[in-house]
CSV table of C-alpha atoms in Angstrom, one decimal:
chain,number,residue,atom,x,y,z
Y,1,MET,CA,-17.5,-4.3,-34.7
Y,2,VAL,CA,-20.1,-6.0,-32.5
Y,3,ASP,CA,-20.3,-5.0,-28.8
Y,4,LEU,CA,-21.8,-7.8,-27.2
Y,5,HIS,CA,-21.4,-6.1,-23.5
Y,6,GLU,CA,-24.1,-3.8,-22.0
Y,7,ARG,CA,-24.2,-0.2,-23.5
Y,8,SER,CA,-21.9,1.8,-21.8
Y,9,ARG,CA,-24.2,5.2,-20.2
Y,10,ILE,CA,-23.0,8.6,-20.3
Y,11,LEU,CA,-24.6,11.7,-18.5
Y,12,VAL,CA,-24.2,14.9,-19.9
Y,13,VAL,CA,-24.3,17.9,-17.6
Y,14,ASP,CA,-25.1,21.0,-19.4
Y,15,ASP,CA,-27.3,23.8,-18.7
Y,16,ASP,CA,-27.8,24.5,-22.9
Y,17,PRO,CA,-30.2,22.0,-24.6
Y,18,MET,CA,-28.4,22.8,-27.3
Y,19,ASN,CA,-25.2,21.4,-26.4
Y,20,ILE,CA,-27.3,18.6,-25.0
Y,21,TYR,CA,-28.9,18.1,-28.6
Y,22,ILE,CA,-25.3,17.8,-30.2
Y,23,VAL,CA,-23.7,15.3,-27.8
Y,24,ARG,CA,-26.9,13.1,-28.2
Y,25,GLU,CA,-26.3,13.4,-32.0
Y,26,VAL,CA,-23.1,12.6,-31.7
Y,27,LEU,CA,-23.2,9.9,-29.1
Y,28,GLY,CA,-27.0,8.1,-28.9
Y,29,ASP,CA,-26.0,5.5,-31.3
Y,30,GLY,CA,-23.6,3.9,-29.3
Y,31,TYR,CA,-24.2,5.0,-25.9
Y,32,GLU,CA,-26.5,4.9,-23.3
Y,33,VAL,CA,-27.4,8.8,-23.1
Y,34,GLN,CA,-29.0,10.6,-20.2
Y,35,SER,CA,-28.7,14.7,-19.5
Y,36,ALA,CA,-29.0,16.6,-16.5
Y,37,SER,CA,-29.8,20.5,-17.2
Y,38,THR,CA,-29.1,21.7,-13.6
Y,39,GLY,CA,-26.0,20.8,-10.6
Y,40,GLU,CA,-28.7,19.3,-8.3
Y,41,GLN,CA,-30.3,16.8,-11.2
Y,42,ALA,CA,-26.5,16.2,-12.1
Y,43,LEU,CA,-25.9,15.0,-8.6
Y,44,ALA,CA,-29.2,12.7,-8.2
Y,45,LEU,CA,-28.6,11.3,-11.4
Y,46,ALA,CA,-25.2,10.5,-11.7
Y,47,ASP,CA,-25.3,7.9,-8.8
Y,48,GLU,CA,-29.1,6.3,-10.0
Y,49,PHE,CA,-28.2,6.2,-13.8
Y,50,GLY,CA,-24.6,4.6,-12.9
Y,51,ALA,CA,-22.7,7.1,-15.3
Y,52,ASP,CA,-19.7,5.1,-16.5
Y,53,LEU,CA,-18.7,8.3,-18.3
Y,54,ILE,CA,-20.0,12.1,-17.4
Y,55,LEU,CA,-19.3,15.0,-19.8
Y,56,LEU,CA,-19.9,18.2,-17.5
Y,57,ASP,CA,-20.2,21.5,-18.5
Y,58,VAL,CA,-17.8,24.1,-16.1
Y,59,MET,CA,-20.6,27.0,-16.9
Y,60,MET,CA,-23.6,25.6,-14.6
Y,61,PRO,CA,-25.6,28.2,-13.4
Y,62,ASP,CA,-26.3,26.6,-9.9
Y,63,ILE,CA,-23.4,24.6,-8.8
Y,64,ASP,CA,-20.2,25.3,-10.8
Y,65,GLY,CA,-18.6,22.5,-13.1
Y,66,TYR,CA,-15.3,22.3,-10.5
Y,67,GLU,CA,-17.5,21.7,-7.5
Y,68,LEU,CA,-19.8,19.3,-8.9
Y,69,CYS,CA,-16.6,17.3,-9.8
Y,70,ARG,CA,-15.1,17.4,-6.7
Y,71,ARG,CA,-18.9,16.0,-5.5
Y,72,PHE,CA,-18.6,13.2,-8.0
Y,73,ARG,CA,-15.4,12.1,-7.2
Y,74,ALA,CA,-16.1,12.2,-3.3
Y,75,ASN,CA,-19.0,9.9,-4.2
Y,76,PRO,CA,-17.5,5.9,-3.7
Y,77,ALA,CA,-20.0,5.0,-5.8
Y,78,LEU,CA,-18.6,7.0,-8.9
Y,79,ALA,CA,-15.2,5.5,-8.0
Y,80,PHE,CA,-14.7,4.5,-11.4
Y,81,THR,CA,-16.7,7.0,-13.1
Y,82,LYS,CA,-14.5,9.1,-15.7
Y,83,VAL,CA,-15.4,13.1,-15.8
Y,84,ILE,CA,-14.7,15.0,-19.0
Y,85,LEU,CA,-14.9,18.6,-18.2
Y,86,VAL,CA,-16.5,20.6,-21.6
Y,87,SER,CA,-16.1,24.1,-21.5
Y,88,ALA,CA,-15.6,27.0,-24.0
Y,89,LYS,CA,-12.6,28.4,-22.0
Y,90,SER,CA,-9.7,26.9,-22.8
Y,91,MET,CA,-6.7,28.9,-21.0
Y,92,LEU,CA,-4.3,26.6,-19.2
Y,93,ARG,CA,-5.2,27.6,-15.8
Y,94,ASP,CA,-8.8,26.6,-16.3
Y,95,ARG,CA,-7.9,22.9,-17.3
Y,96,LEU,CA,-5.7,22.8,-14.4
Y,97,GLU,CA,-8.0,23.7,-11.8
Y,98,GLY,CA,-10.1,21.1,-13.6
Y,99,TYR,CA,-7.5,18.1,-13.1
Y,100,ARG,CA,-7.2,19.2,-9.6
Y,101,ALA,CA,-11.1,19.2,-9.2
Y,102,GLY,CA,-10.6,15.6,-10.7
Y,103,ALA,CA,-11.4,15.7,-14.0
Y,104,ASP,CA,-10.3,12.7,-16.2
Y,105,ASP,CA,-9.7,15.3,-19.0
Y,106,TYR,CA,-10.8,18.4,-20.5
Y,107,ILE,CA,-12.6,19.3,-24.7
Y,108,VAL,CA,-12.9,22.6,-25.7
Y,109,LYS,CA,-16.1,23.8,-27.3
Y,110,PRO,CA,-16.6,23.7,-30.1
Y,111,PHE,CA,-15.3,19.9,-30.4
Y,112,ASP,CA,-14.9,17.9,-33.5
Y,113,PRO,CA,-17.6,14.9,-33.4
Y,114,GLU,CA,-15.1,12.5,-34.0
Y,115,GLU,CA,-12.6,13.7,-31.6
Y,116,LEU,CA,-15.4,13.4,-28.4
Y,117,ARG,CA,-16.3,10.1,-29.9
Y,118,ALA,CA,-12.7,9.3,-29.9
Y,119,LYS,CA,-12.2,10.5,-26.3
Y,120,VAL,CA,-15.1,8.7,-24.9
Y,121,GLN,CA,-14.5,5.6,-26.2
Y,122,VAL,CA,-10.4,6.0,-24.8
Y,123,PHE,CA,-11.9,6.8,-21.4
Y,124,LEU,CA,-14.7,3.9,-21.3
Y,125,ARG,CA,-12.0,1.2,-22.1
Y,126,LEU,CA,-9.3,2.8,-19.7
Y,127,LYS,CA,-12.8,2.4,-17.0
Y,128,SER,CA,-13.2,-1.3,-17.8
Y,129,VAL,CA,-9.3,-2.3,-17.4
Y,130,GLU,CA,-9.3,-0.5,-14.1
Y,131,GLU,CA,-12.4,-2.2,-13.0
Y,132,VAL,CA,-11.0,-5.8,-14.2
Y,133,GLU,CA,-7.8,-4.9,-12.5
Y,134,ARG,CA,-9.6,-4.1,-8.8
Y,135,VAL,CA,-11.6,-7.3,-9.3
Y,136,LYS,CA,-8.2,-9.1,-10.3
Y,137,ASP,CA,-6.5,-7.6,-7.1
Y,138,ASP,CA,-9.6,-8.2,-4.5
Y,139,ILE,CA,-9.9,-11.8,-5.6
Y,140,ILE,CA,-5.8,-12.7,-5.3
Y,141,ASN,CA,-6.7,-10.8,-1.9
Y,142,VAL,CA,-9.3,-13.1,-0.7
Y,143,PHE,CA,-8.0,-16.0,-1.8
Y,144,SER,CA,-4.4,-15.8,-0.7
Y,145,HIS,CA,-5.5,-15.0,2.7
Y,146,GLU,CA,-8.2,-17.4,3.1
Y,147,THR,CA,-5.8,-20.2,2.0
Y,148,ARG,CA,-3.1,-19.4,4.4
Y,149,THR,CA,-5.0,-20.9,7.6
Y,150,PRO,CA,-6.2,-24.2,6.1
Y,151,LEU,CA,-2.9,-24.7,4.5
Y,152,ASN,CA,-1.3,-24.0,7.9
Y,153,THR,CA,-3.6,-26.9,9.5
Y,154,ILE,CA,-3.2,-29.3,7.1
Y,155,ILE,CA,0.8,-29.3,6.9
Y,156,GLY,CA,0.6,-28.9,10.9
Y,157,PHE,CA,-1.4,-32.3,11.1
Y,158,ALA,CA,0.9,-34.1,8.6
Y,159,ARG,CA,4.1,-33.2,10.8
Y,160,LEU,CA,2.4,-34.2,13.7
Y,161,LEU,CA,1.3,-37.3,11.8
Y,162,ASP,CA,5.1,-37.8,10.6
Y,163,GLU,CA,6.2,-37.5,14.0
Y,164,SER,CA,4.5,-41.0,14.9
Y,165,SER,CA,7.1,-44.0,15.6
Y,166,HIS,CA,4.8,-46.7,14.0
Y,167,LEU,CA,4.0,-45.9,10.5
Y,168,SER,CA,4.8,-48.2,7.8
Y,169,GLY,CA,7.2,-46.9,4.3
Y,170,ALA,CA,4.1,-46.6,2.2
Y,171,GLU,CA,2.1,-44.1,4.8
Y,172,ARG,CA,5.4,-42.3,5.9
Y,173,GLU,CA,5.5,-41.7,1.8
Y,174,ALA,CA,2.0,-40.5,1.8
Y,175,ILE,CA,2.5,-38.0,4.7
Y,176,GLN,CA,5.4,-36.7,2.6
Y,177,HIS,CA,3.8,-36.2,-0.3
Y,178,ILE,CA,1.0,-34.5,1.5
Y,179,ARG,CA,3.7,-32.4,3.3
Y,180,ASP,CA,5.2,-31.5,0.0
Y,181,ASN,CA,2.3,-30.6,-1.8
Y,182,GLY,CA,1.2,-28.2,0.9
Y,183,GLU,CA,4.3,-26.4,1.5
Y,184,SER,CA,4.8,-25.5,-2.4
Y,185,LEU,CA,0.8,-24.3,-1.8
Y,186,MET,CA,2.0,-22.1,0.8
Y,187,GLU,CA,5.1,-20.7,-1.1
Y,188,LEU,CA,2.7,-19.8,-3.9
Y,189,VAL,CA,0.7,-18.0,-1.2
Y,190,ASP,CA,3.0,-16.1,0.2
Y,191,LYS,CA,4.5,-15.2,-3.1
Y,192,THR,CA,1.1,-14.1,-3.9
Y,193,ILE,CA,0.8,-11.7,-1.2
Y,194,PHE,CA,4.2,-10.3,-1.2
Y,195,LEU,CA,3.9,-9.3,-4.9
Y,196,ALA,CA,0.3,-7.9,-4.2
Y,197,SER,CA,1.8,-5.8,-1.4
Y,198,LEU,CA,4.9,-4.5,-3.7
Y,199,ARG,CA,2.5,-3.8,-6.6
Y,200,LYS,CA,0.2,-2.0,-4.0
Y,201,GLY,CA,3.2,0.2,-2.8
Y,202,ASN,CA,2.5,0.2,0.6
Y,203,CYS,CA,6.3,-1.1,1.2
Y,204,ARG,CA,8.5,1.5,2.4
Y,205,LEU,CA,12.6,0.9,2.3
Y,206,SER,CA,14.6,1.0,4.9
Y,207,LEU,CA,18.3,2.0,3.0
Y,208,VAL,CA,21.1,0.3,4.2
Y,209,SER,CA,24.7,0.3,2.8
Y,210,LEU,CA,25.5,-3.0,1.6
Y,211,ARG,CA,28.4,-5.1,1.0
Y,212,LEU,CA,28.0,-7.3,-2.5
Y,213,ASP,CA,30.2,-9.8,-1.2
Y,214,ALA,CA,28.3,-10.2,2.0
Y,215,LEU,CA,25.2,-10.3,0.2
Y,216,LEU,CA,25.8,-12.6,-2.1
Y,217,GLN,CA,27.6,-15.0,0.8
Y,218,ALA,CA,24.1,-14.6,3.1
Y,219,VAL,CA,22.0,-16.0,-0.5
Y,220,PHE,CA,24.5,-18.7,-1.3
Y,221,THR,CA,24.7,-19.8,2.3
Y,222,LYS,CA,20.7,-19.7,2.4
Y,223,LEU,CA,20.6,-22.0,-0.9
Y,224,ALA,CA,23.5,-24.1,0.4
Y,225,ALA,CA,21.5,-27.7,0.2
Y,226,THR,CA,20.1,-26.9,-2.9
Y,227,ILE,CA,23.2,-26.1,-4.5
Y,228,ALA,CA,24.8,-29.1,-2.9
Y,229,GLU,CA,21.8,-31.3,-4.2
Y,230,LYS,CA,22.7,-30.6,-7.9
Y,231,ARG,CA,26.6,-30.8,-7.0
Y,232,LEU,CA,27.3,-26.7,-8.5
Y,233,THR,CA,30.3,-24.6,-8.8
Y,234,VAL,CA,29.6,-21.5,-7.6
Y,235,GLN,CA,31.8,-18.4,-8.4
Y,236,VAL,CA,31.5,-15.1,-7.3
Y,237,VAL,CA,33.5,-12.2,-9.0
Y,238,ASP,CA,33.7,-9.0,-7.2
Y,239,PRO,CA,37.3,-7.4,-7.7
Y,240,GLU,CA,36.6,-4.2,-6.8
Y,241,GLN,CA,34.6,-4.8,-3.5
Y,242,LEU,CA,31.4,-3.1,-4.4
Y,243,THR,CA,29.2,-1.3,-1.8
Y,244,LEU,CA,25.6,-0.7,-2.7
Y,245,VAL,CA,22.7,1.3,-1.1
Y,246,ALA,CA,19.1,-0.9,-0.9
Y,247,ASP,CA,16.7,-2.2,1.3
Y,248,GLU,CA,18.8,-5.5,2.9
Y,249,THR,CA,15.6,-7.7,2.8
Y,250,LEU,CA,13.8,-7.1,-0.2
Y,251,LEU,CA,17.1,-7.0,-1.8
Y,252,THR,CA,18.4,-10.4,-0.5
Y,253,THR,CA,14.9,-11.8,-1.2
Y,254,ALA,CA,15.0,-10.6,-4.7
Y,255,VAL,CA,19.1,-11.6,-5.6
Y,256,ALA,CA,18.1,-15.2,-4.2
Y,257,LEU,CA,14.6,-15.6,-5.9
Y,258,VAL,CA,17.1,-14.9,-9.3
Y,259,ILE,CA,19.8,-17.4,-8.3
Y,260,GLU,CA,16.9,-19.8,-7.3
Y,261,ASN,CA,15.8,-19.5,-11.0
Y,262,ALA,CA,19.6,-20.3,-12.2
Y,263,ILE,CA,20.0,-23.2,-9.9
Y,264,LYS,CA,16.6,-25.0,-11.1
Y,265,PHE,CA,17.6,-24.1,-14.5
Y,266,SER,CA,21.4,-25.6,-14.6
Y,267,PRO,CA,22.4,-28.8,-15.3
Y,268,LEU,CA,23.7,-31.3,-12.6
Y,269,GLY,CA,27.9,-30.3,-11.6
Y,270,GLY,CA,26.9,-26.9,-13.4
Y,271,THR,CA,28.5,-23.6,-13.0
Y,272,LEU,CA,26.7,-20.5,-11.6
Y,273,VAL,CA,28.7,-17.3,-12.1
Y,274,ALA,CA,27.5,-14.0,-9.6
Y,275,SER,CA,29.7,-11.0,-11.0
Y,276,GLY,CA,29.5,-7.2,-10.0
Y,277,GLU,CA,30.9,-4.6,-12.2
Y,278,ARG,CA,30.6,-0.9,-11.8
Y,279,HIS,CA,28.7,1.1,-14.8
Y,280,GLY,CA,28.4,4.9,-14.6
Y,281,ARG,CA,26.0,5.8,-11.7
Y,282,TYR,CA,24.3,1.9,-11.8
Y,283,LEU,CA,26.3,-1.1,-10.1
Y,284,ARG,CA,25.2,-4.5,-12.6
Y,285,LEU,CA,25.0,-7.6,-10.9
Y,286,HIS,CA,24.9,-10.5,-13.3
Y,287,ILE,CA,23.9,-14.0,-12.2
Y,288,ARG,CA,25.0,-16.7,-15.0
Y,289,ASP,CA,24.3,-20.3,-15.5
Y,290,ASN,CA,25.1,-22.6,-18.1
Y,291,GLY,CA,21.7,-24.2,-18.5
Y,292,ARG,CA,19.6,-24.9,-21.1
Y,293,GLY,CA,18.8,-21.4,-21.6
Y,294,LEU,CA,15.6,-19.5,-22.1
Y,295,PRO,CA,13.4,-19.7,-25.3
Y,296,GLN,CA,12.7,-16.4,-27.3
Y,297,SER,CA,8.9,-16.7,-26.3
Y,298,ARG,CA,10.0,-16.9,-22.9
Y,299,LEU,CA,12.4,-14.1,-22.7
Y,300,VAL,CA,9.8,-11.6,-23.6
Y,301,ALA,CA,7.7,-12.3,-20.6
Y,302,LEU,CA,10.0,-13.5,-18.3
Y,303,PHE,CA,8.9,-10.7,-15.7
Y,304,ASN,CA,5.0,-10.6,-15.9
Y,305,ALA,CA,3.4,-12.0,-12.8
Y,306,PHE,CA,1.3,-15.4,-13.8
Y,307,VAL,CA,2.7,-16.0,-17.7
Y,308,VAL,CA,4.1,-19.3,-18.2
Y,309,ASP,CA,4.5,-20.4,-21.6
Y,310,ASP,CA,2.8,-23.3,-21.1
Y,311,ILE,CA,0.1,-23.7,-18.3
Y,312,ALA,CA,0.0,-27.5,-18.4
Y,313,HIS,CA,3.7,-28.3,-18.1
Y,314,HIS,CA,5.3,-25.2,-15.7
Y,315,GLY,CA,7.1,-26.0,-12.8
Y,316,GLN,CA,7.3,-24.9,-9.3
Y,317,GLY,CA,8.1,-21.2,-9.9
Y,318,HIS,CA,4.3,-20.0,-10.9
Y,319,GLY,CA,6.2,-17.1,-12.8
Y,320,LEU,CA,5.6,-15.2,-9.8
Y,321,GLY,CA,9.4,-14.9,-8.2
Y,322,LEU,CA,10.8,-12.9,-11.3
Y,323,ALA,CA,7.7,-10.8,-10.9
Y,324,ILE,CA,8.8,-10.1,-7.3
Y,325,VAL,CA,12.2,-9.3,-8.5
Y,326,LYS,CA,11.4,-6.9,-11.2
Y,327,HIS,CA,9.5,-5.0,-8.8
Y,328,VAL,CA,12.0,-4.7,-6.2
Y,329,LEU,CA,14.8,-3.7,-8.5
Y,330,ARG,CA,12.1,-1.1,-9.9
Y,331,LEU,CA,11.5,0.4,-6.5
Y,332,HIS,CA,15.0,0.8,-6.0
Y,333,GLY,CA,15.2,2.7,-8.5
Y,334,GLY,CA,17.2,-0.4,-11.1
Y,335,ASP,CA,15.7,-2.9,-13.2
Y,336,ILE,CA,16.5,-6.4,-14.3
Y,337,SER,CA,16.7,-7.8,-17.7
Y,338,ALA,CA,17.9,-11.6,-18.8
Y,339,ARG,CA,19.5,-13.0,-22.0
Y,340,ASN,CA,21.0,-16.4,-23.6
Y,341,ASN,CA,25.0,-16.7,-23.1
Y,342,PRO,CA,26.1,-15.7,-26.3
Y,343,ASP,CA,27.7,-19.2,-26.7
Y,344,ALA,CA,24.7,-20.5,-26.9
Y,345,CYS,CA,24.8,-22.0,-23.2
Y,346,GLY,CA,22.8,-20.9,-20.5
Y,347,CYS,CA,21.5,-17.5,-19.7
Y,348,THR,CA,22.5,-14.6,-17.7
Y,349,PHE,CA,20.1,-12.4,-15.5
Y,350,THR,CA,21.7,-8.9,-15.0
Y,351,LEU,CA,20.1,-6.4,-11.9
Y,352,LEU,CA,20.9,-2.7,-12.5
Y,353,LEU,CA,21.0,-0.9,-9.2
Y,354,PRO,CA,22.0,3.0,-9.1
Y,355,ASP,CA,24.1,4.0,-6.4
Y,356,LYS,CA,21.6,6.7,-4.9
Y,357,VAL,CA,18.0,5.4,-4.3
Y,358,LEU,CA,15.4,8.5,-4.7
Y,359,PRO,CA,12.1,8.4,-3.2
Y,360,PRO,CA,8.9,7.9,-5.2
Y,361,ALA,CA,7.2,10.8,-6.5
S,1,MET,CA,10.1,-28.1,27.7
S,2,GLY,CA,7.0,-26.4,28.6
S,3,GLY,CA,5.4,-26.8,31.9
S,4,LYS,CA,2.7,-23.4,31.4
S,5,ARG,CA,-0.5,-22.9,31.0
S,6,ILE,CA,-1.7,-21.3,27.7
S,7,LEU,CA,-4.6,-20.0,26.5
S,8,VAL,CA,-5.2,-20.2,22.6
S,9,ILE,CA,-7.6,-17.8,21.1
S,10,ASP,CA,-8.7,-18.5,17.1
S,11,ASP,CA,-11.9,-19.1,15.0
S,12,ASP,CA,-10.9,-21.6,13.4
S,13,ARG,CA,-11.4,-25.2,15.1
S,14,SER,CA,-9.0,-27.7,13.7
S,15,LEU,CA,-6.1,-24.9,13.7
S,16,LEU,CA,-6.7,-24.7,17.9
S,17,ARG,CA,-6.7,-28.3,17.8
S,18,LEU,CA,-3.6,-28.8,16.1
S,19,VAL,CA,-1.9,-25.8,18.8
S,20,GLN,CA,-3.3,-27.8,21.4
S,21,ILE,CA,-1.6,-31.3,20.5
S,22,ILE,CA,1.8,-29.7,19.6
S,23,LEU,CA,2.1,-27.8,22.6
S,24,GLY,CA,0.1,-30.2,25.1
S,25,ARG,CA,2.9,-33.0,23.8
S,26,ARG,CA,5.4,-30.5,24.9
S,27,GLY,CA,4.1,-30.4,28.4
S,28,ASN,CA,1.8,-27.3,28.4
S,29,GLN,CA,-1.4,-27.0,29.9
S,30,VAL,CA,-3.5,-25.6,26.9
S,31,GLU,CA,-6.9,-24.1,26.8
S,32,VAL,CA,-8.9,-22.9,23.7
S,33,ALA,CA,-11.5,-20.4,22.9
S,34,LEU,CA,-13.2,-19.9,19.5
S,35,SER,CA,-13.5,-16.2,20.2
S,36,VAL,CA,-12.6,-13.2,22.1
S,37,GLN,CA,-15.7,-13.2,24.1
S,38,GLU,CA,-15.1,-16.8,25.3
S,39,ALA,CA,-11.5,-15.8,25.8
S,40,GLU,CA,-12.5,-12.9,28.1
S,41,GLY,CA,-14.7,-14.7,30.2
S,42,MET,CA,-11.8,-17.9,30.9
S,43,LEU,CA,-9.6,-15.1,31.7
S,44,ARG,CA,-11.7,-13.8,34.5
S,45,GLU,CA,-12.9,-17.0,35.1
S,46,GLN,CA,-10.1,-19.4,35.1
S,47,ALA,CA,-7.1,-19.9,36.9
S,48,PRO,CA,-4.6,-17.3,35.8
S,49,PHE,CA,-2.5,-18.4,32.3
S,50,ASN,CA,1.2,-17.5,31.4
S,51,LEU,CA,0.7,-17.0,27.8
S,52,ILE,CA,-1.7,-16.2,25.5
S,53,ILE,CA,-1.8,-16.9,21.8
S,54,LEU,CA,-4.1,-14.9,19.5
S,55,ASP,CA,-5.3,-15.0,15.9
S,56,LEU,CA,-5.4,-11.6,14.8
S,57,MET,CA,-8.4,-12.0,12.2
S,58,MET,CA,-11.4,-13.4,13.8
S,59,PRO,CA,-15.0,-12.4,12.9
S,60,ASN,CA,-16.9,-10.1,15.4
S,61,GLU,CA,-14.1,-9.0,17.8
S,62,ASN,CA,-10.3,-9.3,15.8
S,63,GLY,CA,-7.6,-9.7,17.7
S,64,PHE,CA,-6.6,-5.7,18.3
S,65,ALA,CA,-10.0,-5.6,20.3
S,66,PHE,CA,-8.5,-8.3,22.7
S,67,LEU,CA,-5.5,-6.3,23.1
S,68,HIS,CA,-7.4,-3.0,23.7
S,69,TRP,CA,-9.8,-5.0,26.3
S,70,GLN,CA,-6.7,-6.8,27.8
S,71,GLU,CA,-4.9,-2.8,28.1
S,72,GLU,CA,-7.8,-2.1,30.5
S,73,GLN,CA,-7.9,-5.2,32.9
S,74,PRO,CA,-6.1,-5.1,36.4
S,75,PRO,CA,-3.2,-7.0,36.7
S,76,PRO,CA,-1.9,-9.7,36.5
S,77,LEU,CA,-4.3,-10.1,33.5
S,78,ARG,CA,-3.0,-7.5,32.0
S,79,ASP,CA,0.6,-8.7,32.0
S,80,ILE,CA,-0.1,-11.7,30.6
S,81,PRO,CA,1.9,-12.1,27.0
S,82,VAL,CA,0.8,-12.3,24.0
S,83,ILE,CA,1.7,-14.2,20.6
S,84,MET,CA,0.0,-12.7,17.9
S,85,ASN,CA,-0.4,-14.8,14.7
S,86,THR,CA,-1.8,-13.6,11.6
S,87,ALA,CA,-2.5,-14.5,8.0
S,88,LYS,CA,-2.8,-10.7,7.1
S,89,GLN,CA,-0.2,-9.0,5.6
S,90,LEU,CA,0.2,-6.1,8.2
S,91,THR,CA,0.1,-2.5,7.6
S,92,PRO,CA,3.0,-0.5,9.0
S,93,GLU,CA,1.1,1.5,11.3
S,94,GLU,CA,-0.4,-2.2,13.0
S,95,GLN,CA,3.1,-3.7,12.5
S,96,GLN,CA,4.4,-0.6,14.6
S,97,TYR,CA,1.6,-1.0,17.5
S,98,LEU,CA,1.2,-4.8,17.7
S,99,ASP,CA,5.7,-4.7,18.1
S,100,ARG,CA,5.1,-2.5,21.1
S,101,ARG,CA,2.3,-4.7,22.3
S,102,CYS,CA,2.8,-8.2,21.6
S,103,LEU,CA,5.7,-11.0,22.4
S,104,LYS,CA,6.1,-11.9,19.3
S,105,ILE,CA,4.2,-11.7,15.7
S,106,ILE,CA,4.2,-15.0,13.8
S,107,ILE,CA,2.9,-15.0,10.1
S,108,LYS,CA,1.1,-18.0,9.5
S,109,GLY,CA,3.5,-19.8,7.0
S,110,ILE,CA,5.1,-22.9,6.2
S,111,ASN,CA,6.9,-23.3,9.4
S,112,PHE,CA,4.5,-22.0,11.4
S,113,THR,CA,4.2,-24.9,14.1
S,114,GLU,CA,8.2,-24.7,14.7
S,115,ARG,CA,8.3,-20.9,15.2
S,116,LEU,CA,5.6,-21.2,17.7
S,117,ILE,CA,7.3,-24.2,19.6
S,118,THR,CA,10.2,-22.1,19.6
S,119,GLU,CA,8.3,-18.9,20.8
S,120,VAL,CA,6.1,-20.7,23.2
S,121,GLU,CA,9.6,-22.6,24.9
S,122,SER,CA,11.8,-19.0,24.8
S,123,ALA,CA,8.5,-16.8,26.2
């Protein structure tokens, strides 16, 4: 395999020249390797060299390996740099101390060259995935926040024009297009920001006891206009009068997104059934529509953000709604799944919620 | 209907103009400032305002800086109610501070202008 990227940089820190020689032998062909034989030298070099990965001997004469590791970790410039401790010590206690100091992994001397190569590859790949994720988050963050204010202005001025009394039909239609598209874009931005905040995990659940029928009622009331537009029949099946413990705002949002999705795929005059059942420690909420159902290829990646099977033909969903639902349920210790109905008519989304929500570790 | 004297602080010219037109049409007297610094000058020198509408994220001094400055002013300046509007996702700490400090927080979103009108008229 030919790698066209720039070569990854590895810093070897060891006071024994023989060990440095061995590592150079093993890794020198595939990577840019530099070495340091004291702690001070390593600290100076790690930054300047821009190491992607540091192989760090635990027993250094001036600053010990654990302390060095902590100092690397405290340096924001090395935030993504991977540190593998190398030591002849193989006691569990030593390895645990290494992890506590911020090391990513531990390898015991004498090591097998193949294992070292494999480990280095795994951690370099992990580092690049983390960096890409970070860039993606930053882009999404900047883009969505910077879009909100101009969109407010576009939609606001369009509404202002719409208030004018002397407009022709064609002018009014043009304004309506500006408003519809502006609002659809704003909805995307809002969902993106919401999903990003869920992914970051800076969301605190405020748990309350809820009645399932009341929650469903609230959602159906909110969506009454679109339900009427499609002339849908709605059935709520909750013979046990179930209650659940959840964050009311988040769960209502999630259930509304699933039902909105079901409405979108329902035929005119179709039927929506929302049914609840208790199953061991879990409550299951099924949302069933009688639309066309989903192709197998779509079912697989249904809950991944930004996944659309045909980018040219996707609708208003942007694939974000269901990703939000999945995050909300997982925050509650539950999950969501979807399958086509066995009678080959429409599909059913099942939301799973535990009766106790445990705080994250 | 309104009849309030309102100061709107936002670094975005078109949004300022939009808010000025919308609230002006409802009978309010609306003045605008493009920065916290400009707003502070107007509040000190001009006739008293009944309400301040403040954008949170601005270059240089932001909405938080304005709120801290306002807290240190003598009444009645210190007591002018503030409606905060923001495009930023607030952290729980920021949310807590703003809940205590502001009359209302409006997240810039689809119904921004409607909500702004409602909040201004009930202020």
